[in-house]
Short mmCIF file of C-alpha atoms and ligand atoms in Angstrom, two decimals:
data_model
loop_
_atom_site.label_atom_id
_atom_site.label_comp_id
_atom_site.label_asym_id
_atom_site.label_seq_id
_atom_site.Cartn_x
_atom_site.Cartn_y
_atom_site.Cartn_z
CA UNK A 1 0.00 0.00 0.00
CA UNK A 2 1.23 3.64 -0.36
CA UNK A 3 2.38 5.80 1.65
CA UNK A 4 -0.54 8.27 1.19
CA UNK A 5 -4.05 8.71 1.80
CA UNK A 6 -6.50 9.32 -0.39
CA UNK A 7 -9.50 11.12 0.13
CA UNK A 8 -12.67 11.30 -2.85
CA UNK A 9 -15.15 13.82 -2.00
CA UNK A 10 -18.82 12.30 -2.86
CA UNK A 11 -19.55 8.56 -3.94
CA UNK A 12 -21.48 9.41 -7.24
CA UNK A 13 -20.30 7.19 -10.41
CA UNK A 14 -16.73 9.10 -10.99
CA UNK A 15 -15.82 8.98 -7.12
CA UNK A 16 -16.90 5.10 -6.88
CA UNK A 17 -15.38 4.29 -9.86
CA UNK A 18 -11.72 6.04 -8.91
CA UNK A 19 -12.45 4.28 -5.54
CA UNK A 20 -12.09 1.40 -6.83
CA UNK A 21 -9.51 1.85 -9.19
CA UNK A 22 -7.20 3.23 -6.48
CA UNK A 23 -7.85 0.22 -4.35
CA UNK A 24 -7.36 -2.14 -6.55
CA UNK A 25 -3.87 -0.53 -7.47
CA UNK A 26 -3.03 -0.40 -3.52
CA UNK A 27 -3.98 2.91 -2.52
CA UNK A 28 -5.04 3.67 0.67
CA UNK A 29 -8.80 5.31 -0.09
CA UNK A 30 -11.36 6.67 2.07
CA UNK A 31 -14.94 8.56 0.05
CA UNK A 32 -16.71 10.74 2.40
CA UNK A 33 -20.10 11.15 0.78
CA UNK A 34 -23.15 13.51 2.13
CA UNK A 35 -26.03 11.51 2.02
CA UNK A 36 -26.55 9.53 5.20
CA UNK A 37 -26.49 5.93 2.69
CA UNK A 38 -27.26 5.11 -1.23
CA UNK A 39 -30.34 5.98 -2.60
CA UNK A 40 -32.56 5.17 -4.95
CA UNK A 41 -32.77 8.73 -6.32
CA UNK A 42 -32.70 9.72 -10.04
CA UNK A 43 -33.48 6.85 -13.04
CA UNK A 44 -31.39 6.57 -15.96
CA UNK A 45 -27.82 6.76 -16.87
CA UNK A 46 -26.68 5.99 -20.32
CA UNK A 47 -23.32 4.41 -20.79
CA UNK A 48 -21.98 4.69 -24.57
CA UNK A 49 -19.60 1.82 -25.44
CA UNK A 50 -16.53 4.53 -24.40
CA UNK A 51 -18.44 4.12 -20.95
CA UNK A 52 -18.68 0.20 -20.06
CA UNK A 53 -15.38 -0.89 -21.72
CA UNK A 54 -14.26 1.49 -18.97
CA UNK A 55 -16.50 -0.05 -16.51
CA UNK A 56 -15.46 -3.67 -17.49
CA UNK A 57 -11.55 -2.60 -17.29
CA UNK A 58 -12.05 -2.42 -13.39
CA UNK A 59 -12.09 -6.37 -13.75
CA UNK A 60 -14.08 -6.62 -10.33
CA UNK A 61 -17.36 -8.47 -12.00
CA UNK A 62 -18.81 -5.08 -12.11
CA UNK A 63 -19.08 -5.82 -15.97
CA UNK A 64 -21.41 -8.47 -15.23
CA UNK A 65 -23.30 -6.84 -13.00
CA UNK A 66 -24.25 -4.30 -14.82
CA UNK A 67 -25.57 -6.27 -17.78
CA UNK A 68 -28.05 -8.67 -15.23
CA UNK A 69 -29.66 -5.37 -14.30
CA UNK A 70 -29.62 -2.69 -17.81
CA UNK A 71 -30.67 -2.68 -20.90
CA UNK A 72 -28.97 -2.96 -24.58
CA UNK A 73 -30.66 -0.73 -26.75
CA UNK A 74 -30.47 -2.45 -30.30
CA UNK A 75 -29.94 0.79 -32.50
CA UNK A 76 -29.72 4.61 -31.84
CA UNK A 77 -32.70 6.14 -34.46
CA UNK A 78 -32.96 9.89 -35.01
CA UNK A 79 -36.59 10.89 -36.19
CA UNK A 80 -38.47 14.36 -36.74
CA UNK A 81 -40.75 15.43 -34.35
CA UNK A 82 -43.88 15.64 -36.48
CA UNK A 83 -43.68 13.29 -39.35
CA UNK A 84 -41.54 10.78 -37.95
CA UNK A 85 -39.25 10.96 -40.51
CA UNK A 86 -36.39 8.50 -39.67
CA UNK A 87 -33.13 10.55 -39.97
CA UNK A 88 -30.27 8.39 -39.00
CA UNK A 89 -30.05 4.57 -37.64
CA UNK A 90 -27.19 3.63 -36.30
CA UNK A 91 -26.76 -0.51 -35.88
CA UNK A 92 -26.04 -0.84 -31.52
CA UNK A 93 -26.22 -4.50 -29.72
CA UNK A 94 -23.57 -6.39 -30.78
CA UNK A 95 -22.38 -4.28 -33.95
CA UNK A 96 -21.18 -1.62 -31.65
CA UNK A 97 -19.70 -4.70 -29.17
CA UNK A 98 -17.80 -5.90 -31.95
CA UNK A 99 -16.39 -2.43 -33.12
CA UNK A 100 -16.11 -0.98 -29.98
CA UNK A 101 -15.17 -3.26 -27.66
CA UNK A 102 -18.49 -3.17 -25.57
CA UNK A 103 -21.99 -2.27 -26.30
CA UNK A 104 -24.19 0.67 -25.11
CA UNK A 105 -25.96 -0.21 -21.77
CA UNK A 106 -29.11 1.82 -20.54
CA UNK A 107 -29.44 1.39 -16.56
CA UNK A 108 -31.35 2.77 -13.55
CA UNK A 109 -28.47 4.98 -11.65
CA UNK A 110 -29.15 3.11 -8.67
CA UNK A 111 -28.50 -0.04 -10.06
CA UNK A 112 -24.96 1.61 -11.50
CA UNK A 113 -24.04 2.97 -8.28
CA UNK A 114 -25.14 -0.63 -6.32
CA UNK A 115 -22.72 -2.22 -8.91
CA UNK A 116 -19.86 -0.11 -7.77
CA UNK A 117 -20.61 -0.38 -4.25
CA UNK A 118 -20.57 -3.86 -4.02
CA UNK A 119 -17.07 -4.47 -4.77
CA UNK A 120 -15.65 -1.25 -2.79
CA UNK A 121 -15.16 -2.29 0.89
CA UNK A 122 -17.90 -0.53 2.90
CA UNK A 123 -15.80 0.71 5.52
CA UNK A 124 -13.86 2.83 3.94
CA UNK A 125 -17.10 4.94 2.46
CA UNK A 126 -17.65 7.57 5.46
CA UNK A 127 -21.48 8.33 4.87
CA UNK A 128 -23.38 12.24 6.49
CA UNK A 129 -19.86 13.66 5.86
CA UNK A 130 -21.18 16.74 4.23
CA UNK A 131 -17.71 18.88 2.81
CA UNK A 132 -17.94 22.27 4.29
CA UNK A 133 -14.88 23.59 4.26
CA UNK A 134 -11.43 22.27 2.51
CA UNK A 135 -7.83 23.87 3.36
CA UNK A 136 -4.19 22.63 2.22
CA UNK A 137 -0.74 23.11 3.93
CA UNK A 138 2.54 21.61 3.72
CA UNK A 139 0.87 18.68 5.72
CA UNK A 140 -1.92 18.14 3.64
CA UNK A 141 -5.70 18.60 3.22
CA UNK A 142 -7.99 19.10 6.09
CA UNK A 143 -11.83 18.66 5.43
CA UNK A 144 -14.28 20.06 7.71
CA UNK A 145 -17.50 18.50 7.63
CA UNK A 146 -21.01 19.97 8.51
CA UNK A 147 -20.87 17.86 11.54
CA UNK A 148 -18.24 19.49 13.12
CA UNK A 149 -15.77 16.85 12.33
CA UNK A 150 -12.39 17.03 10.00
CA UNK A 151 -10.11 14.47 8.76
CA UNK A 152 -7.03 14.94 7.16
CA UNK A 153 -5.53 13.35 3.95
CA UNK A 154 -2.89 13.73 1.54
CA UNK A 155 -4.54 13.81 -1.98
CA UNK A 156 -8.23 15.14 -2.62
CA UNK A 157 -10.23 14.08 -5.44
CA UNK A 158 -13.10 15.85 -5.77
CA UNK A 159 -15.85 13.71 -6.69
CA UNK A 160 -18.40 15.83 -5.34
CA UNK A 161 -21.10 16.86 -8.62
CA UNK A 162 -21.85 20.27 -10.37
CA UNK A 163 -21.69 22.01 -6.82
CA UNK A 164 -18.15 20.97 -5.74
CA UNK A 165 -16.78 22.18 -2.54
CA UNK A 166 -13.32 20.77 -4.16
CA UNK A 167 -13.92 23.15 -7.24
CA UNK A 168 -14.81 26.04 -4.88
CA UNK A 169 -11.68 25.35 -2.38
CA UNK A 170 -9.06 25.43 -5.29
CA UNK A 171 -10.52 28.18 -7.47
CA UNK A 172 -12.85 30.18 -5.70
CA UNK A 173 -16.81 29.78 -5.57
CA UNK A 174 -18.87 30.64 -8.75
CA UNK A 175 -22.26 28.90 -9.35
CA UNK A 176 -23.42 26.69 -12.33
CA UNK A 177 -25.69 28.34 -14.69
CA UNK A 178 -29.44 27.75 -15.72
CA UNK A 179 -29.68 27.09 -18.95
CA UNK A 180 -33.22 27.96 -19.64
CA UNK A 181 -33.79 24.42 -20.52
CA UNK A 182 -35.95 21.99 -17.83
CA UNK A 183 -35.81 17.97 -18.43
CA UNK A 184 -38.42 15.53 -17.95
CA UNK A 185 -38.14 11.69 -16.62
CA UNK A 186 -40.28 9.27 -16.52
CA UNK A 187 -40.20 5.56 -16.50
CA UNK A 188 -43.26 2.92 -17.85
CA UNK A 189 -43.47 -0.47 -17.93
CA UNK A 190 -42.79 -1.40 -21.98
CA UNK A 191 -46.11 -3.75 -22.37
CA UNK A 192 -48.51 -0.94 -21.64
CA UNK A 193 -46.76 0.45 -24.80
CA UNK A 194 -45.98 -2.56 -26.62
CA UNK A 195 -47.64 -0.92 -29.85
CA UNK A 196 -44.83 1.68 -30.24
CA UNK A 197 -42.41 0.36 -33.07
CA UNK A 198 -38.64 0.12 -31.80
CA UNK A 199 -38.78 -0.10 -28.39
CA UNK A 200 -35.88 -1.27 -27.23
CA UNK A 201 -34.11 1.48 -29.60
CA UNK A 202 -32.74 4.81 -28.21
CA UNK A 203 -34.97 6.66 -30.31
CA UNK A 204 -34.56 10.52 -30.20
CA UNK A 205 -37.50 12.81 -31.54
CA UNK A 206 -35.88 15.94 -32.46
CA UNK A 207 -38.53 18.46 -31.92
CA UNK A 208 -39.02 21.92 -33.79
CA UNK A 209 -36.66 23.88 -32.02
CA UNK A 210 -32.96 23.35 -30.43
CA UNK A 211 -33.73 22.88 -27.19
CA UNK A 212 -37.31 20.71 -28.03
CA UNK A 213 -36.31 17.00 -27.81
CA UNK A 214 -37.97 13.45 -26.87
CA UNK A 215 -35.60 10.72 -26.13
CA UNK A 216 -36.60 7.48 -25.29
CA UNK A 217 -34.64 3.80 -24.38
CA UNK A 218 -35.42 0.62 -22.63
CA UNK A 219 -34.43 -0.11 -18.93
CA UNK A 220 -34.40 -2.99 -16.63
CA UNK A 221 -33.37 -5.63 -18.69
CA UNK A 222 -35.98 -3.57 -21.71
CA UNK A 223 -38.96 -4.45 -19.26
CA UNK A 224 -39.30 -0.65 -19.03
CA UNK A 225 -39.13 2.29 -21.13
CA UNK A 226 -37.57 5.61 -19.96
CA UNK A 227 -38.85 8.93 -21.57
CA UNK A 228 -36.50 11.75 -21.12
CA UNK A 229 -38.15 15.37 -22.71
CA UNK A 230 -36.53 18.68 -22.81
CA UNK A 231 -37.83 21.79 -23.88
CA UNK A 232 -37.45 25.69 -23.30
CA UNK A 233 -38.33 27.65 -19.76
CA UNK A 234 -37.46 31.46 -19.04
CA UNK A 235 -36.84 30.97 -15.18
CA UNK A 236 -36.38 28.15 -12.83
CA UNK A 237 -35.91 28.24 -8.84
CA UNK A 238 -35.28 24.75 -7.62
CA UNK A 239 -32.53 22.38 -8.59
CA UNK A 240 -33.25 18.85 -7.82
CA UNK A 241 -33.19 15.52 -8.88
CA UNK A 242 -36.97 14.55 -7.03
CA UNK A 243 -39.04 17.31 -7.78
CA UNK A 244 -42.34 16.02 -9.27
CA UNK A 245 -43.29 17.47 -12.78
CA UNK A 246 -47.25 17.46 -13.93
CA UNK A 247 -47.91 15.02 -16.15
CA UNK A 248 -50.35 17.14 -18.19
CA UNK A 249 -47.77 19.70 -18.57
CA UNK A 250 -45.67 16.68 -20.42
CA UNK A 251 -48.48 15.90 -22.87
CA UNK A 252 -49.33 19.53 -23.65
CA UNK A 253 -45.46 20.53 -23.89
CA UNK A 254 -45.22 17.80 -26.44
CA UNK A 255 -48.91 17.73 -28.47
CA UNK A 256 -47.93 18.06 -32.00
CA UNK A 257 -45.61 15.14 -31.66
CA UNK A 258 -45.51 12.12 -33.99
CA UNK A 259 -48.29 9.68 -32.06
CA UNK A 260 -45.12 7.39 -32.19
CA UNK A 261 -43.86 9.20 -29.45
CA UNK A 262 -47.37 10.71 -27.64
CA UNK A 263 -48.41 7.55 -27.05
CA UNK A 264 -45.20 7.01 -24.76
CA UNK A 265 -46.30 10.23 -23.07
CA UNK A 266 -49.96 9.34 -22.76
CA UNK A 267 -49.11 6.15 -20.91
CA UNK A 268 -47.27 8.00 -18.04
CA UNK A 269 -48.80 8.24 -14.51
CA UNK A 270 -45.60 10.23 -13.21
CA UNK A 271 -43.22 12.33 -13.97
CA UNK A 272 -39.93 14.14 -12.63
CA UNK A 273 -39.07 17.71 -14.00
CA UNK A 274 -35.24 18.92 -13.63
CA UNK A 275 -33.69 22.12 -14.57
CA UNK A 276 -30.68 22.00 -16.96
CA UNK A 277 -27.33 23.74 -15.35
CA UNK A 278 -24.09 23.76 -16.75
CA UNK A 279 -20.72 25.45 -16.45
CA UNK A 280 -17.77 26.62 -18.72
CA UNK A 281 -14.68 24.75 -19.38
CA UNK A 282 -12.01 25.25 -16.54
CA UNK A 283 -8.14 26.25 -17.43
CA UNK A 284 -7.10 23.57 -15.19
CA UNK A 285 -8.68 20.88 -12.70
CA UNK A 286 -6.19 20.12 -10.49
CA UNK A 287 -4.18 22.36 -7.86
CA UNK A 288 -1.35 21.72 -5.12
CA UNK A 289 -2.72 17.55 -4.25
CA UNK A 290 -6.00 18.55 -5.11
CA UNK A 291 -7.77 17.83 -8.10
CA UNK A 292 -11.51 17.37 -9.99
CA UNK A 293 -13.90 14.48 -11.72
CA UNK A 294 -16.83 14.22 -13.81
CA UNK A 295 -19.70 16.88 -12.76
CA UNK A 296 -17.01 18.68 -10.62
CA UNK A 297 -14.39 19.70 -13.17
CA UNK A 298 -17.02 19.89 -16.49
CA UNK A 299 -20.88 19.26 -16.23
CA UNK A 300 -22.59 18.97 -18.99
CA UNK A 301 -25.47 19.31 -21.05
CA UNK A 302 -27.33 16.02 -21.45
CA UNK A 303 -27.58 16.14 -25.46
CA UNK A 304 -24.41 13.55 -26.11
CA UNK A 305 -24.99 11.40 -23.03
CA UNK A 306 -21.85 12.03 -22.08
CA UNK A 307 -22.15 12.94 -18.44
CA UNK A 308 -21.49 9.52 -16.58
CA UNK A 309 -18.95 8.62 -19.38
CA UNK A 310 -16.62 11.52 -18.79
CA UNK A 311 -16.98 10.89 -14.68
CA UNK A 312 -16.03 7.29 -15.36
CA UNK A 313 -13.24 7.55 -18.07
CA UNK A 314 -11.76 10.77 -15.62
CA UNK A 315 -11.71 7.75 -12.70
CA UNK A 316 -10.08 5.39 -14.59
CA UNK A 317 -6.89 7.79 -15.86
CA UNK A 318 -6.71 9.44 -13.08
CA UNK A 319 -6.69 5.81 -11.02
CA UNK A 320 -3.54 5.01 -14.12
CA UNK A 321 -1.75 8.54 -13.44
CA UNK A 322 -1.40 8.11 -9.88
CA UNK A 323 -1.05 3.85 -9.64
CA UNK A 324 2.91 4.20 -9.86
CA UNK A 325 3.46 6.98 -7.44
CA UNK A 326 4.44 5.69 -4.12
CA UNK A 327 5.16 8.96 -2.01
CA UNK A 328 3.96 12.38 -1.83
CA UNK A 329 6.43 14.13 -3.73
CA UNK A 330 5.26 12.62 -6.55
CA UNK A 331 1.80 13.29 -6.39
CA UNK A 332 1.27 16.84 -8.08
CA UNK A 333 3.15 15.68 -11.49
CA UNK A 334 0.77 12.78 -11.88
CA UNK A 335 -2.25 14.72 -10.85
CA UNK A 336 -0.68 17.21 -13.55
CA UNK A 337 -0.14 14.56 -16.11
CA UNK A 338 -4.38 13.82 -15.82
CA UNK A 339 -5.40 17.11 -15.94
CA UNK A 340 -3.50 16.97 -19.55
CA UNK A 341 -4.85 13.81 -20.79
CA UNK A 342 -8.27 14.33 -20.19
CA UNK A 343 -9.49 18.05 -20.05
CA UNK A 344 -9.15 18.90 -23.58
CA UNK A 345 -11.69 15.73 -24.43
CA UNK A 346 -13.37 16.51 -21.21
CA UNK A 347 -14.01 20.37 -22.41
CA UNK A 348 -14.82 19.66 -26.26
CA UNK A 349 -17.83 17.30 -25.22
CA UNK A 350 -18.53 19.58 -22.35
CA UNK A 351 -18.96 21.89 -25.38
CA UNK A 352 -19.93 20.21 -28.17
CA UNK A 353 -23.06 19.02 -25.72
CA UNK A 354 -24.30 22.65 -25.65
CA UNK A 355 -24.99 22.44 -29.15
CA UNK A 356 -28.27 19.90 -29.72
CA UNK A 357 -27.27 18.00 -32.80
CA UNK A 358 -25.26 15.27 -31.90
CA UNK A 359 -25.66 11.90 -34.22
CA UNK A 360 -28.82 14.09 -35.82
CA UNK A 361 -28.39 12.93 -39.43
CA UNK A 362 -26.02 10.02 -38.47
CA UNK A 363 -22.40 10.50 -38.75
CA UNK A 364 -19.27 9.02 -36.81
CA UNK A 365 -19.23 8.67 -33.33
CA UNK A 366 -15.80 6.73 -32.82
CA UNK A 367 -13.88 9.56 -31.72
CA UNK A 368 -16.49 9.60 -28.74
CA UNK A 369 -17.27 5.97 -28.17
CA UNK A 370 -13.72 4.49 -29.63
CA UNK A 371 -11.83 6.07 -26.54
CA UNK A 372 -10.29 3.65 -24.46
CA UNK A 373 -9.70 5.01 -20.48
CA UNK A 374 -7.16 1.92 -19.90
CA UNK A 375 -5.29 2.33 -23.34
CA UNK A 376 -4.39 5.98 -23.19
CA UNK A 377 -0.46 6.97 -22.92
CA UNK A 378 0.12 8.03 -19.52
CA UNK A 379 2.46 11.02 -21.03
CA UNK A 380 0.64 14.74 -21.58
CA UNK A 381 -0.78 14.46 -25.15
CA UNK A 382 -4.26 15.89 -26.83
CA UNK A 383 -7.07 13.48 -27.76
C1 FAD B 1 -29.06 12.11 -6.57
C2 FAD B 1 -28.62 12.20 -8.01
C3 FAD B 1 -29.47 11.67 -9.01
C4 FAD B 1 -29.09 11.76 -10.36
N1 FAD B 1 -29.92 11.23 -11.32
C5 FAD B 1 -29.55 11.26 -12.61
C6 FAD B 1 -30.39 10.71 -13.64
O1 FAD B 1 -31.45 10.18 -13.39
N2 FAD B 1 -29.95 10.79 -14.93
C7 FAD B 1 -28.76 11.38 -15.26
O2 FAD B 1 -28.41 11.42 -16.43
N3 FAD B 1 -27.96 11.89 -14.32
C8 FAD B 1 -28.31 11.86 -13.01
N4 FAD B 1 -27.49 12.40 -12.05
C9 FAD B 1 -26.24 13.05 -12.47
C10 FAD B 1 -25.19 12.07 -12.90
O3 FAD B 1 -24.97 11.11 -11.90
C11 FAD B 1 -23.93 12.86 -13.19
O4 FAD B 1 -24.23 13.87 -14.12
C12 FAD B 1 -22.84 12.06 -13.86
O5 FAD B 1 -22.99 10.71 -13.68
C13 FAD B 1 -21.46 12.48 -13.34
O6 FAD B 1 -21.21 11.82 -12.11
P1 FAD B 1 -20.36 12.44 -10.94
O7 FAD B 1 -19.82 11.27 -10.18
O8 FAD B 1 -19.43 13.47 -11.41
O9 FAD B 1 -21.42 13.22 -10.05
P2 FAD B 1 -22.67 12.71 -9.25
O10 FAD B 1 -23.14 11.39 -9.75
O11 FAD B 1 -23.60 13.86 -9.22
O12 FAD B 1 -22.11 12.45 -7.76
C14 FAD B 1 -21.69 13.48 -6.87
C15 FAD B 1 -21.71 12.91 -5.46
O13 FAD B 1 -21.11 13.87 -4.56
C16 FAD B 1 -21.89 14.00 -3.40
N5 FAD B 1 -21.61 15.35 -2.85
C17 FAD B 1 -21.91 16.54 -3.41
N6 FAD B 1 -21.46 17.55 -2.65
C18 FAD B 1 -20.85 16.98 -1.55
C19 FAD B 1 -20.19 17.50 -0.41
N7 FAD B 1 -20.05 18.83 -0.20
N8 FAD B 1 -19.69 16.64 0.51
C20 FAD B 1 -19.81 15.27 0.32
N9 FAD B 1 -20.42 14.73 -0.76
C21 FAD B 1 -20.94 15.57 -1.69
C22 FAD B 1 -23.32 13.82 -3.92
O14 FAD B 1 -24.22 13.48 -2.90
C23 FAD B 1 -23.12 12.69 -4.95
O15 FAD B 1 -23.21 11.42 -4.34
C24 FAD B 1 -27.84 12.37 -10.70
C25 FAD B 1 -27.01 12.87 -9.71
C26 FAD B 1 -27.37 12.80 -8.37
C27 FAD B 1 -26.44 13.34 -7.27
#
């Protein structure tokens, strides 16, 4: 084991998934997470090929055990809003296993994070610690938690979502911006829509303007159907992950949609509506032995899917970067050496996700899902 400890700020799907990377290369790794244990908050998380090859390079079963609980969505179909219009249809399932390494998998977050949990030793996640306040000296990194308490550790990875404390500690506090765009999920079971052609496709509607959009994919083994639905909203107050949405307001948002895709919205009984925040690209992500993952260093828009892929592919190099380093002194280079490998990637989809026209008329994706987390060069280089 090193010589070092590492502490991860919140155990979301980048913090888990560096967790256990770090562990398995002999770290010493403690998370400290808010909530008081997992929950079963949110629904889906799409994982792109890029995504679960990544996953199934932690070589802890957690491959497996994400494909006994998600779905495989055969193809990814672009259609218009109105007509139906098919646009692009791009072959998923095994075509994309065969040139990618791995397929797409569509699965409940819980069911993610339960995967990762399950092979990280318990102990060492420290559950109600709530970061409040984060200094570094010579010594190290103290964290003070809204309890009261503080621990001390050498390296600080801040896993900790679009509201870092990590972010705020190293470069001063600035807040994530509403995008004017809210998000609706909701989840059916697929035989009360069993009429509705390609089901177990991730079929997105693009709707009449930008920020208009119906996407839909199977879950749960393709026993249910998630419906995710953006569209435009002047002001929003509340950022949250649970607040209920009116179903009616879905329909009526949505009414001169293709009856492909109302149908899917007719059959709902609940829904959950979520504002859309995001944040610029950052200079840099790491600082003294501190440093940033997924949300915390580059949340994203949701229009490549790209949000729990960058978190996990971030673990993974970051996990690579720091595996040889055996003492302090060497920490800062290596932390230095993944801020160069990934950010440039990290910021262009961070980008390029702004921009609602990802995969709209087809095209090539291998630049996005051909990236390999476990292949990469560990010298400075741009993707
Ligand atoms: C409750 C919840 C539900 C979500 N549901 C969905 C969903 O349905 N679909 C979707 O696409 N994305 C969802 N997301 C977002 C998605 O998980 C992320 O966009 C993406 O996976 C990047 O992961 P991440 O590990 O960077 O951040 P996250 O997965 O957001 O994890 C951040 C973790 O840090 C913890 N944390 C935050 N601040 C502190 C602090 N000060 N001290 C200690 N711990 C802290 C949080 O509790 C959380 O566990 C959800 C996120 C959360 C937190």
């Amino acid at each position: 084991m090193s010589s070092f400890k590492i502490g991860i700020l919140g155990a979301g799907i980048g913090g888990l998934t560096a967790a256990i990377a770090l562990h398995r290369a002999g770290h010493d790794v403690v998370v400290y997470e808010q909530s008081k244990q997992f929950l079963r908050v949110g629904a889906d998380i799409n994982l792109t090929p890029n995504a679960v090859r990544a996953l199934d390079g932690l070589g802890t079963g957690i491959g497996d055990a994400v494909r006994r609980t998600a779905a495989r969505p055969t193809h990814r179909i672009s259609r218009t809003w109105n007509t139906g219009e098919e646009t692009s249809r791009l072959e998923m399932g095994d075509t994309a296993e065969k040139k990618y390494g791995a397929p797409q998998l569509t699965i409940h977050r819980a069911d993610l994070l339960a995967a990762l949990a399950d092979v990280f030793p318990a102990e060492r996640v420290r559950f109600a610690k709530r970061a409040e306040a984060i200094s570094e000296d010579a010594q190290g990194i103290t964290i003070t938690f809204s309890d009261g308490s503080t621990d001390k550790v050498d390296v600080l990875i801040g896993g900790d979502g679009i509201h870092s404390a990590v972010r705020s500690a190293m470069f001063g506090k600035e807040s994530p911006r509403f995008t004017g765009v809210v998000a609706f999920r909701a989840v059916i079971p697929a035989d009360r829509v069993a009429q509705v052609p390609n089901l177990q496709a991730f079929t997105k509607w693009w709707g009449p303007n930008p920020e208009s959009q119906i996407v839909t994919f199977p879950l749960n083994c393709g026993k249910d159907i998630f419906i995710f639905a953006t569209t435009a909203q002047e002001t929003w107050h509340l950022e949250s992950w649970t607040t209920p949405g009116s179903v009616q307001e879905l329909r009526d948002s949505y009414a001169g949609f293709h009856p492909d895709a109302t149908a899917l919205l007719d059959a709902c009984d609940e829904v959950l509506k979520t504002a859309l925040y995001e944040r610029d690209p950052l200079p840099h992500w790491s600082k003294g032995r501190m440093t940033l993952l997924g949300d915390a260093s580059h949340p994203m828009m949701p229009f490549m899917a790209q949000g729990a892929g960058m978190a996990i592919e971030d673990a993974v190099v970051l996990a690579r970067c720091l595996e040889k380093v055996t003492t302090v002194d060497g920490i800062a280079d290596a932390l230095h050496v993944y801020e160069e490998l990934r950010l440039e990637r990290a910021s262009k989809i961070q980008v390029g996700s702004r921009g609602n026209n990802w995969l709209r008329e087809g095209g090539n994706a291998d630049w996005v899902y051909g990236y390999d987390a476990w292949a990469v060069p560990l010298e400075a280089e741009t993707v």
